[in-house]
Short mmCIF file of C-alpha atoms and ligand atoms in Angstrom, two decimals:
data_model
loop_
_atom_site.label_atom_id
_atom_site.label_comp_id
_atom_site.label_asym_id
_atom_site.label_seq_id
_atom_site.Cartn_x
_atom_site.Cartn_y
_atom_site.Cartn_z
CA MET A 1 -142.10 69.91 -12.05
CA ALA A 2 -142.67 66.69 -13.96
CA SER A 3 -139.52 64.67 -14.26
CA PRO A 4 -138.47 63.59 -17.74
CA VAL A 5 -137.62 60.19 -16.29
CA GLY A 6 -140.11 57.60 -17.49
CA GLY A 7 -140.45 55.85 -14.13
CA SER A 8 -144.22 55.61 -14.16
CA THR A 9 -144.25 53.69 -17.43
CA HIS A 10 -141.90 51.03 -16.23
CA PRO A 11 -143.44 47.76 -15.02
CA ASP A 12 -141.12 47.70 -12.02
CA GLU A 13 -142.31 51.08 -10.82
CA GLY A 14 -143.48 49.81 -7.43
CA GLU A 15 -140.09 48.29 -6.74
CA ARG A 16 -137.99 51.23 -7.74
CA ILE A 17 -136.81 54.15 -5.66
CA ASP A 18 -136.93 57.33 -7.73
CA PRO A 19 -134.56 59.97 -6.31
CA TRP A 20 -136.33 62.76 -8.19
CA SER A 21 -139.87 61.96 -7.18
CA SER A 22 -141.63 63.77 -4.38
CA ARG A 23 -143.23 60.60 -3.09
CA GLN A 24 -142.72 59.62 0.51
CA PHE A 25 -141.12 56.23 0.97
CA ALA A 26 -142.92 54.71 3.92
CA ASP A 27 -142.19 51.00 3.93
CA TYR A 28 -138.87 50.75 5.71
CA GLN A 29 -139.02 46.97 6.14
CA ARG A 30 -139.15 46.62 2.37
CA LEU A 31 -135.81 48.41 2.16
CA PHE A 32 -134.20 45.63 4.12
CA ASP A 33 -135.99 42.81 2.33
CA ARG A 34 -135.98 44.01 -1.24
CA PHE A 35 -133.07 46.42 -1.54
CA GLY A 36 -130.59 44.87 0.87
CA ILE A 37 -130.15 47.83 3.19
CA GLU A 38 -128.96 46.50 6.55
CA PRO A 39 -130.04 47.61 10.03
CA PHE A 40 -127.91 50.28 11.65
CA ASP A 41 -126.38 49.22 14.96
CA PRO A 42 -125.33 52.25 17.04
CA SER A 43 -123.86 50.20 19.90
CA GLY A 44 -120.27 50.67 18.73
CA LEU A 45 -120.50 54.46 18.45
CA PRO A 46 -118.91 56.57 21.17
CA GLN A 47 -121.59 58.71 22.83
CA PRO A 48 -123.96 58.44 19.90
CA GLN A 49 -125.87 61.54 18.95
CA ARG A 50 -129.66 61.21 19.56
CA LEU A 51 -130.54 60.42 15.93
CA PHE A 52 -128.42 57.26 16.23
CA ARG A 53 -129.58 56.37 19.74
CA ARG A 54 -133.24 56.66 18.76
CA GLY A 55 -133.21 54.65 15.57
CA VAL A 56 -133.86 57.68 13.38
CA VAL A 57 -130.75 56.55 11.54
CA PHE A 58 -132.07 53.06 10.90
CA GLY A 59 -130.15 51.53 8.02
CA GLN A 60 -126.73 51.26 6.43
CA ARG A 61 -124.60 49.75 3.72
CA GLY A 62 -120.96 48.98 4.45
CA PHE A 63 -120.89 50.88 7.73
CA SER A 64 -118.32 48.39 9.08
CA TYR A 65 -115.59 50.33 7.22
CA ILE A 66 -116.54 53.47 9.15
CA GLN A 67 -116.87 51.63 12.45
CA ARG A 68 -113.40 50.17 11.93
CA ALA A 69 -111.93 53.62 11.22
CA ILE A 70 -113.63 55.05 14.32
CA ASP A 71 -112.40 52.17 16.51
CA ARG A 72 -108.83 52.56 15.30
CA LYS A 73 -108.89 56.33 15.07
CA GLU A 74 -107.99 56.09 11.40
CA PRO A 75 -108.95 58.71 8.82
CA PHE A 76 -112.38 58.65 7.22
CA ALA A 77 -114.45 61.12 5.25
CA VAL A 78 -118.10 62.10 5.40
CA LEU A 79 -119.75 63.59 2.35
CA THR A 80 -123.13 65.18 1.92
CA GLY A 81 -124.72 67.11 -0.91
CA LEU A 82 -127.49 69.64 -1.18
CA MET A 83 -129.74 70.35 -4.13
CA PRO A 84 -130.15 74.09 -4.51
CA SER A 85 -133.66 73.82 -5.88
CA GLY A 86 -135.85 74.12 -2.79
CA TYR A 87 -134.96 75.91 0.44
CA MET A 88 -133.41 74.49 3.57
CA HIS A 89 -135.80 73.13 6.20
CA ILE A 90 -135.42 71.10 9.39
CA GLY A 91 -135.39 67.86 7.43
CA HIS A 92 -132.02 68.94 6.03
CA LYS A 93 -130.85 69.83 9.51
CA MET A 94 -130.81 66.13 10.45
CA VAL A 95 -128.03 65.37 7.97
CA ILE A 96 -125.89 68.18 9.33
CA ASP A 97 -126.47 66.94 12.90
CA GLN A 98 -125.07 63.58 11.81
CA VAL A 99 -122.18 65.17 9.94
CA ARG A 100 -121.22 67.24 12.98
CA TYR A 101 -121.25 64.13 15.15
CA PHE A 102 -118.86 62.31 12.79
CA GLN A 103 -116.70 65.41 12.57
CA SER A 104 -116.40 65.34 16.37
CA LEU A 105 -115.01 61.80 15.95
CA GLY A 106 -112.37 63.02 13.51
CA ALA A 107 -114.05 62.75 10.10
CA GLU A 108 -113.07 65.08 7.34
CA VAL A 109 -116.23 66.62 5.91
CA PHE A 110 -117.12 67.38 2.29
CA LEU A 111 -120.20 69.47 1.64
CA LEU A 112 -121.16 69.82 -1.96
CA VAL A 113 -123.62 71.93 -3.84
CA ALA A 114 -125.32 69.82 -6.51
CA ASP A 115 -125.65 72.72 -8.90
CA TYR A 116 -125.19 70.50 -11.99
CA GLU A 117 -127.90 68.17 -10.80
CA ALA A 118 -130.27 71.08 -10.13
CA TYR A 119 -129.52 72.38 -13.62
CA ALA A 120 -129.93 69.01 -15.30
CA THR A 121 -133.00 67.78 -13.44
CA ARG A 122 -134.79 70.93 -12.29
CA GLY A 123 -133.77 73.52 -14.85
CA ARG A 124 -132.17 75.73 -12.21
CA SER A 125 -129.43 78.02 -13.55
CA LEU A 126 -125.97 77.68 -12.01
CA ALA A 127 -126.08 81.31 -10.85
CA ASP A 128 -129.44 80.87 -9.08
CA GLY A 129 -128.28 77.57 -7.66
CA ARG A 130 -125.21 79.22 -6.22
CA LYS A 131 -127.23 81.99 -4.61
CA ILE A 132 -129.79 79.62 -3.06
CA ALA A 133 -127.06 77.30 -1.85
CA ILE A 134 -125.18 80.07 -0.10
CA GLU A 135 -128.08 81.98 1.39
CA SER A 136 -130.42 79.18 2.28
CA TYR A 137 -128.11 76.26 3.07
CA LEU A 138 -124.45 77.07 3.57
CA ALA A 139 -124.98 80.03 5.89
CA ASN A 140 -127.11 77.80 8.13
CA TYR A 141 -124.78 74.82 7.89
CA ILE A 142 -121.87 76.97 9.03
CA ALA A 143 -123.96 78.62 11.75
CA MET A 144 -124.75 75.12 13.03
CA GLY A 145 -121.08 74.77 13.95
CA LEU A 146 -119.00 72.92 11.38
CA ASP A 147 -115.24 73.17 11.78
CA PRO A 148 -113.71 75.05 8.81
CA GLN A 149 -110.37 73.29 9.32
CA ARG A 150 -112.00 69.96 8.60
CA THR A 151 -114.76 70.92 6.16
CA GLN A 152 -114.54 71.56 2.43
CA VAL A 153 -117.44 73.11 0.61
CA TYR A 154 -117.50 72.83 -3.16
CA PHE A 155 -119.77 73.26 -6.16
CA GLN A 156 -120.15 70.35 -8.60
CA SER A 157 -119.68 72.77 -11.48
CA SER A 158 -116.25 73.90 -10.32
CA ARG A 159 -114.51 70.64 -9.45
CA THR A 160 -112.70 69.16 -12.42
CA ALA A 161 -111.92 65.94 -10.56
CA VAL A 162 -115.64 65.29 -10.08
CA ARG A 163 -116.37 65.73 -13.78
CA ASP A 164 -113.38 63.62 -14.79
CA LEU A 165 -114.52 60.75 -12.61
CA ALA A 166 -118.09 61.09 -13.86
CA LEU A 167 -116.93 60.61 -17.43
CA MET A 168 -114.25 58.02 -16.80
CA LEU A 169 -116.18 55.83 -14.38
CA GLY A 170 -119.01 55.95 -16.87
CA THR A 171 -117.02 53.20 -18.61
CA LYS A 172 -118.09 50.86 -15.80
CA VAL A 173 -121.82 51.18 -16.30
CA THR A 174 -124.07 50.41 -19.24
CA TRP A 175 -127.29 52.04 -20.33
CA ALA A 176 -129.12 48.84 -19.46
CA THR A 177 -128.03 49.25 -15.85
CA MET A 178 -129.00 52.91 -15.74
CA ARG A 179 -132.40 52.02 -17.12
CA ALA A 180 -132.88 49.26 -14.60
CA ILE A 181 -131.86 51.42 -11.64
CA TYR A 182 -133.57 54.68 -12.55
CA GLY A 183 -136.21 53.78 -15.11
CA PHE A 184 -134.51 56.00 -17.68
CA GLY A 185 -135.96 55.70 -21.15
CA ASP A 186 -136.18 57.26 -24.57
CA SER A 187 -137.32 60.62 -23.25
CA THR A 188 -134.61 60.96 -20.60
CA THR A 189 -132.23 63.76 -21.47
CA MET A 190 -128.53 63.01 -21.50
CA ALA A 191 -127.91 65.67 -18.85
CA HIS A 192 -130.37 63.98 -16.52
CA ALA A 193 -128.84 60.58 -17.28
CA ALA A 194 -125.41 62.00 -16.41
CA ALA A 195 -126.52 63.41 -13.04
CA PRO A 196 -126.04 60.09 -11.18
CA LEU A 197 -122.54 59.78 -12.65
CA VAL A 198 -121.69 63.24 -11.35
CA GLN A 199 -122.87 62.04 -7.95
CA VAL A 200 -120.60 59.00 -8.31
CA GLY A 201 -117.81 61.50 -9.01
CA ASP A 202 -118.76 63.46 -5.87
CA ILE A 203 -118.68 60.41 -3.68
CA LEU A 204 -115.48 58.83 -5.01
CA HIS A 205 -113.30 61.87 -5.75
CA VAL A 206 -112.58 62.38 -2.04
CA GLN A 207 -110.45 59.22 -2.27
CA LEU A 208 -108.19 60.65 -4.96
CA GLU A 209 -104.68 61.50 -3.78
CA ARG A 210 -105.28 65.23 -3.97
CA TYR A 211 -108.30 64.99 -1.67
CA GLY A 212 -106.83 62.67 0.93
CA GLY A 213 -106.35 59.28 -0.75
CA PRO A 214 -108.25 56.00 -0.43
CA ARG A 215 -110.15 55.88 2.84
CA PRO A 216 -113.59 54.90 4.07
CA THR A 217 -116.23 57.44 3.15
CA LEU A 218 -119.66 57.76 4.69
CA VAL A 219 -122.61 59.28 2.87
CA PRO A 220 -125.55 59.90 5.24
CA VAL A 221 -128.75 60.16 3.23
CA GLY A 222 -132.49 59.65 3.15
CA VAL A 223 -133.54 56.47 1.35
CA ASP A 224 -134.49 58.36 -1.80
CA GLN A 225 -130.75 58.56 -2.51
CA ASP A 226 -130.15 54.83 -2.22
CA PRO A 227 -130.07 54.16 -5.98
CA HIS A 228 -127.07 56.49 -6.27
CA LEU A 229 -125.31 54.71 -3.43
CA ARG A 230 -125.91 51.30 -4.99
CA LEU A 231 -124.60 52.55 -8.30
CA THR A 232 -121.50 54.08 -6.71
CA ARG A 233 -120.73 50.98 -4.68
CA ASP A 234 -121.05 48.81 -7.80
CA ILE A 235 -118.81 51.10 -9.81
CA ALA A 236 -116.21 51.22 -7.03
CA ALA A 237 -116.18 47.41 -6.93
CA ALA A 238 -115.92 47.17 -10.72
CA HIS A 239 -112.89 49.44 -10.56
CA ARG A 240 -110.98 47.18 -8.19
CA MET A 241 -108.38 44.68 -9.32
CA VAL A 242 -109.13 42.33 -6.48
CA ASN A 243 -112.43 41.02 -5.31
CA ILE A 244 -112.67 39.32 -1.94
CA THR A 245 -115.56 36.95 -1.39
CA ALA A 246 -116.78 33.99 0.55
CA THR A 247 -116.93 31.10 -1.91
CA ALA A 248 -119.86 28.70 -2.14
CA ASP A 249 -117.85 26.03 -0.29
CA GLY A 250 -117.21 28.37 2.64
CA ARG A 251 -113.67 29.46 1.85
CA LEU A 252 -112.27 32.93 1.67
CA GLY A 253 -111.31 33.73 -1.88
CA VAL A 254 -109.26 36.56 -3.33
CA PHE A 255 -109.98 36.87 -7.04
CA VAL A 256 -107.95 39.13 -9.27
CA ARG A 257 -109.08 40.81 -12.42
CA GLY A 258 -107.25 41.49 -15.64
CA ASP A 259 -105.61 39.74 -18.56
CA GLU A 260 -101.98 40.25 -17.80
CA ARG A 261 -99.68 39.90 -14.84
CA ILE A 262 -102.08 37.55 -13.09
CA THR A 263 -99.40 35.40 -11.52
CA GLU A 264 -97.49 38.48 -10.45
CA LEU A 265 -100.61 39.94 -8.92
CA LEU A 266 -101.45 36.74 -7.06
CA ASP A 267 -97.85 36.53 -5.80
CA ALA A 268 -98.09 40.09 -4.53
CA ALA A 269 -101.46 39.43 -2.88
CA GLN A 270 -100.10 36.34 -1.19
CA ALA A 271 -97.02 38.23 0.04
CA ALA A 272 -99.17 41.11 1.32
CA LEU A 273 -101.45 38.73 3.18
CA LYS A 274 -98.49 36.84 4.62
CA GLY A 275 -97.23 40.18 5.89
CA ALA A 276 -100.63 40.78 7.47
CA GLY A 277 -100.31 37.49 9.38
CA TYR A 278 -102.22 35.02 7.20
CA ARG A 279 -100.51 31.66 6.79
CA ALA A 280 -102.33 28.97 4.79
CA PHE A 281 -102.94 29.56 1.09
CA GLU A 282 -104.14 27.64 -1.91
CA ARG A 283 -103.56 28.99 -5.39
CA ASN A 284 -105.45 28.48 -8.59
CA ASP A 285 -103.76 30.70 -11.14
CA PRO A 286 -105.95 29.76 -14.13
CA TYR A 287 -108.95 30.76 -11.98
CA LYS A 288 -107.11 33.94 -10.98
CA ALA A 289 -107.78 32.90 -7.43
CA LEU A 290 -106.02 32.75 -4.10
CA TYR A 291 -107.83 30.97 -1.25
CA LEU A 292 -107.17 31.39 2.42
CA THR A 293 -107.64 28.15 4.22
CA GLY A 294 -108.53 27.94 7.87
CA VAL A 295 -110.00 31.46 7.98
CA ALA A 296 -113.73 31.71 8.45
CA PRO A 297 -115.19 34.05 5.82
CA THR A 298 -116.81 36.39 8.33
CA PRO A 299 -117.64 39.98 7.37
CA ALA A 300 -114.84 41.13 9.69
CA ALA A 301 -112.30 38.88 7.92
CA LEU A 302 -113.42 40.13 4.49
CA LEU A 303 -113.02 43.70 5.68
CA GLU A 304 -109.48 43.10 6.96
CA LEU A 305 -108.43 41.48 3.69
CA ASP A 306 -109.90 44.30 1.71
CA VAL A 307 -107.95 46.89 3.67
CA ALA A 308 -104.75 44.82 3.51
CA LEU A 309 -104.92 44.56 -0.27
CA MET A 310 -105.64 48.21 -1.05
CA PRO A 311 -101.97 49.33 -1.23
CA LEU A 312 -101.18 46.42 -3.52
CA GLU A 313 -103.56 47.62 -6.18
CA ARG A 314 -102.00 51.03 -6.16
CA ALA A 315 -98.58 49.45 -6.68
CA PHE A 316 -100.03 47.83 -9.81
CA GLY A 317 -100.96 51.18 -11.21
CA THR A 318 -104.72 51.30 -10.77
CA PHE A 319 -106.53 53.41 -8.32
CA PRO A 320 -108.61 51.47 -5.80
CA PHE A 321 -111.59 52.98 -4.01
CA PHE A 322 -112.97 51.82 -0.70
CA PRO A 323 -116.62 51.02 -1.30
CA PRO A 324 -118.46 54.08 -0.01
CA SER A 325 -120.58 53.47 3.07
CA ALA A 326 -124.08 54.82 3.45
CA SER A 327 -126.35 55.45 6.39
CA TYR A 328 -130.08 56.04 6.02
CA HIS A 329 -132.28 58.19 8.20
CA ARG A 330 -136.03 58.34 8.51
CA PHE A 331 -137.84 61.32 7.09
CA GLN A 332 -139.69 63.52 9.49
CA THR A 333 -143.46 63.51 9.02
CA GLY A 334 -144.74 66.79 7.59
CA LEU A 335 -146.52 69.27 9.85
CA THR A 336 -149.56 68.90 7.60
CA GLY A 337 -149.57 65.05 7.73
CA GLY A 338 -147.95 63.45 4.62
CA LYS A 339 -144.48 64.36 3.49
CA MET A 340 -142.28 67.15 4.76
CA SER A 341 -141.42 68.85 1.52
CA SER A 342 -140.00 72.13 0.25
CA SER A 343 -142.86 72.31 -2.20
CA ILE A 344 -145.46 72.37 0.62
CA PRO A 345 -144.51 75.45 2.73
CA ALA A 346 -146.87 74.58 5.60
CA SER A 347 -145.38 71.08 5.89
CA SER A 348 -142.08 72.16 7.35
CA VAL A 349 -140.10 74.70 9.30
CA PHE A 350 -137.79 76.52 6.92
CA MET A 351 -134.60 78.09 8.19
CA ASN A 352 -135.60 81.41 6.66
CA ASP A 353 -139.15 81.44 8.08
CA SER A 354 -139.93 84.23 10.51
CA LEU A 355 -140.23 83.21 14.14
CA GLU A 356 -143.94 84.06 14.12
CA GLU A 357 -144.51 81.86 11.10
CA VAL A 358 -142.69 78.96 12.73
CA SER A 359 -144.68 79.26 15.90
CA LYS A 360 -147.92 79.39 13.94
CA LYS A 361 -147.07 76.41 11.73
CA ILE A 362 -146.16 74.23 14.68
CA ARG A 363 -149.19 75.24 16.72
CA SER A 364 -151.49 74.35 13.84
CA ALA A 365 -149.73 71.07 12.97
CA LYS A 366 -151.70 67.88 12.46
CA THR A 367 -151.13 65.52 15.40
CA THR A 368 -152.16 61.96 16.20
CA GLY A 369 -154.02 62.83 19.38
CA GLY A 370 -157.77 62.53 20.00
CA ALA A 371 -160.15 64.81 18.12
CA THR A 372 -161.42 66.39 21.32
CA VAL A 373 -159.88 66.93 24.75
CA GLU A 374 -162.28 64.36 26.23
CA GLU A 375 -161.39 61.78 23.64
CA HIS A 376 -157.69 62.48 24.12
CA ARG A 377 -157.98 62.16 27.91
CA ALA A 378 -159.80 58.85 27.47
CA HIS A 379 -157.66 57.17 24.81
CA GLY A 380 -154.39 59.12 24.71
CA GLY A 381 -152.30 59.90 21.63
CA LYS A 382 -149.79 57.98 19.54
CA PRO A 383 -146.28 59.43 19.60
CA GLU A 384 -145.24 57.19 16.69
CA GLY A 385 -145.74 59.02 13.44
CA CYS A 386 -146.71 62.28 15.17
CA THR A 387 -144.86 65.20 13.65
CA ILE A 388 -144.78 67.04 16.98
CA PHE A 389 -143.39 64.08 18.88
CA GLU A 390 -140.78 63.77 16.12
CA MET A 391 -139.95 67.44 16.61
CA HIS A 392 -139.03 66.63 20.23
CA GLN A 393 -137.38 63.35 19.32
CA TYR A 394 -135.28 64.53 16.35
CA HIS A 395 -134.54 68.13 17.25
CA LEU A 396 -135.46 69.43 20.66
CA VAL A 397 -135.19 66.99 23.55
CA ASP A 398 -131.75 65.49 24.04
CA ASP A 399 -132.40 63.78 27.36
CA ASP A 400 -133.75 60.28 26.68
CA ARG A 401 -135.64 60.11 29.97
CA ALA A 402 -137.38 63.41 29.29
CA LEU A 403 -138.36 62.14 25.84
CA ASP A 404 -139.73 58.88 27.28
CA ASP A 405 -141.73 60.96 29.68
CA ILE A 406 -143.33 62.93 26.84
CA ALA A 407 -144.22 59.67 25.08
CA ARG A 408 -145.68 58.20 28.26
CA ARG A 409 -147.78 61.28 29.07
CA CYS A 410 -148.98 61.43 25.46
CA ARG A 411 -150.10 57.79 25.48
CA SER A 412 -151.87 58.12 28.79
CA GLY A 413 -153.80 61.17 27.62
CA GLU A 414 -152.28 63.31 30.35
CA LEU A 415 -150.34 65.49 27.89
CA LEU A 416 -152.64 67.41 25.60
CA CYS A 417 -151.66 68.15 22.01
CA GLY A 418 -152.03 71.88 22.55
CA THR A 419 -149.53 71.84 25.41
CA CYS A 420 -147.17 69.56 23.51
CA LYS A 421 -147.30 71.77 20.43
CA GLY A 422 -146.74 74.86 22.55
CA GLU A 423 -143.57 73.34 23.98
CA ALA A 424 -142.35 72.29 20.53
CA ALA A 425 -143.08 75.75 19.12
CA GLU A 426 -141.18 77.43 21.94
CA GLY A 427 -138.22 75.09 21.59
CA MET A 428 -138.03 75.45 17.83
CA VAL A 429 -138.36 79.23 17.95
CA ARG A 430 -135.58 79.42 20.54
CA TRP A 431 -133.32 77.24 18.41
CA LEU A 432 -134.08 79.12 15.22
CA LYS A 433 -133.66 82.54 16.81
CA ASP A 434 -130.22 81.55 17.98
CA LEU A 435 -129.33 80.19 14.53
CA GLN A 436 -130.61 83.29 12.76
CA GLU A 437 -128.50 85.49 15.03
CA ARG A 438 -125.38 83.56 14.17
CA ARG A 439 -126.10 83.48 10.44
CA PRO A 440 -124.60 86.81 9.31
CA VAL A 441 -121.23 85.97 10.87
CA ALA A 442 -121.42 82.45 9.43
CA LEU A 443 -121.99 83.86 5.95
CA GLU A 444 -118.87 85.99 6.24
CA ARG A 445 -116.87 82.91 7.12
CA LEU A 446 -117.88 81.01 3.97
CA PRO A 447 -114.52 81.66 2.20
CA GLU A 448 -112.77 79.69 4.97
CA PHE A 449 -114.77 76.63 3.88
CA LEU A 450 -114.37 77.00 0.14
CA HIS A 451 -110.62 76.37 0.01
CA GLU A 452 -109.55 75.74 -3.58
CA ASP A 453 -112.95 76.27 -5.09
CA LEU A 454 -112.67 80.04 -5.02
CA SER A 455 -109.89 79.77 -7.55
CA GLY A 456 -111.88 77.26 -9.59
CA GLY A 457 -109.70 74.19 -8.81
N1 LIG B 501 -128.77 63.97 -5.28
C1 LIG B 501 -128.68 64.67 -4.01
C2 LIG B 501 -130.06 65.30 -3.68
O1 LIG B 501 -130.97 65.19 -4.45
C3 LIG B 501 -127.60 65.72 -4.02
C4 LIG B 501 -126.23 65.12 -4.15
C5 LIG B 501 -125.40 65.23 -5.22
C6 LIG B 501 -125.56 64.29 -3.19
N2 LIG B 501 -124.22 64.59 -4.97
C7 LIG B 501 -124.29 64.00 -3.76
C8 LIG B 501 -125.89 63.80 -1.93
C9 LIG B 501 -123.36 63.20 -3.08
C10 LIG B 501 -124.97 63.00 -1.27
C11 LIG B 501 -123.72 62.71 -1.85
O2 LIG B 501 -130.24 65.88 -2.65
#
């Protein structure tokens, strides 16, 4: 369906990420250079799941908050959303694999159904959205092994706190910003324009008292969602009373916001930081600034200050949010070449496909090997960018040495595409058969995950 967003008419089109477009974003380097996404370093993760080990999760914003929580065994949340417009396929599985890994490290998980967004941007009724979400996504998510004690599932349309935040935090963003980020224009409907704010509400509401209080929150996404993460991080920062930065002359500065009680606030900040072990301060009350002298403004120091000052803001009556962290994963190449997409059935393995269909799709996938057996034997294949290699890499082969072996035999021409596809088909069918068997029981357990949402909280 054509999106009402006027992205294609905007001169910046090439530089914008449109979350509602079906285009594949291929240039990952550009994401670092132009959009400021930072590389993801998995070396601090305990027994990282394969998607982290293999660079499939390649980028992040603000992951240091999550790393710190993991290191100190402090609470953190992980939140992911699904759009009940298309059906669940193995691309969506990757997010749940990551979520389960973080849950194993103690994260509290929030799984939301973006039924408002599907209504506002795809014209999907709430009732249909609910049905698709439950049958196609949630049953599979639960069958994949999430812990109901530490997972909340909710629908955007039934969480008042999400709507409240969407409206209230809307005070922190102007139309000019929304236009610049999303390319919204005169023909954008107000419901569509509100969808990103609802997502801001999703991401930040988990830090409200009722949902666990301020704590680091990770949102694992594909890069198409980055605009929403940038918006949410900006809004969270705009909502803070203190802003901690490295100043141009290399000092660490704590700047407070507001018109009243500035001296009081700076006094409190200074006392809090003294309590946290900092010693040398310089004050500039007219500048609303407190400088720490003798502390190098490293990212780690900024992070510690930020955490130390959080309780102070609450004492002053505003509600601070940790900036949400994001991690970005690569998209799997479609079985037909191009993009893996719900709108191209042959491009992906869907959770509700029959086992025969899955086997057939994988066996007829487009690979990067030679056109003929002779050519393949002579020149070998290219595992990079091959949908079948990615099937092994992302989903099927957990042993790194076994995966390296597949890559090596592919490159040398020893492993033929037919054999490789056969193995992938068998592996995927086995996995899916097992999942499908567990699905009916998983579906019955859904109420355990819905908590308050059954009563419309
Ligand atoms: N916009 C997301 C999508 O298109 C769905 C979504 C809504 C979401 N709220 C979210 C994803 C919060 C992550 C976090 O798939």
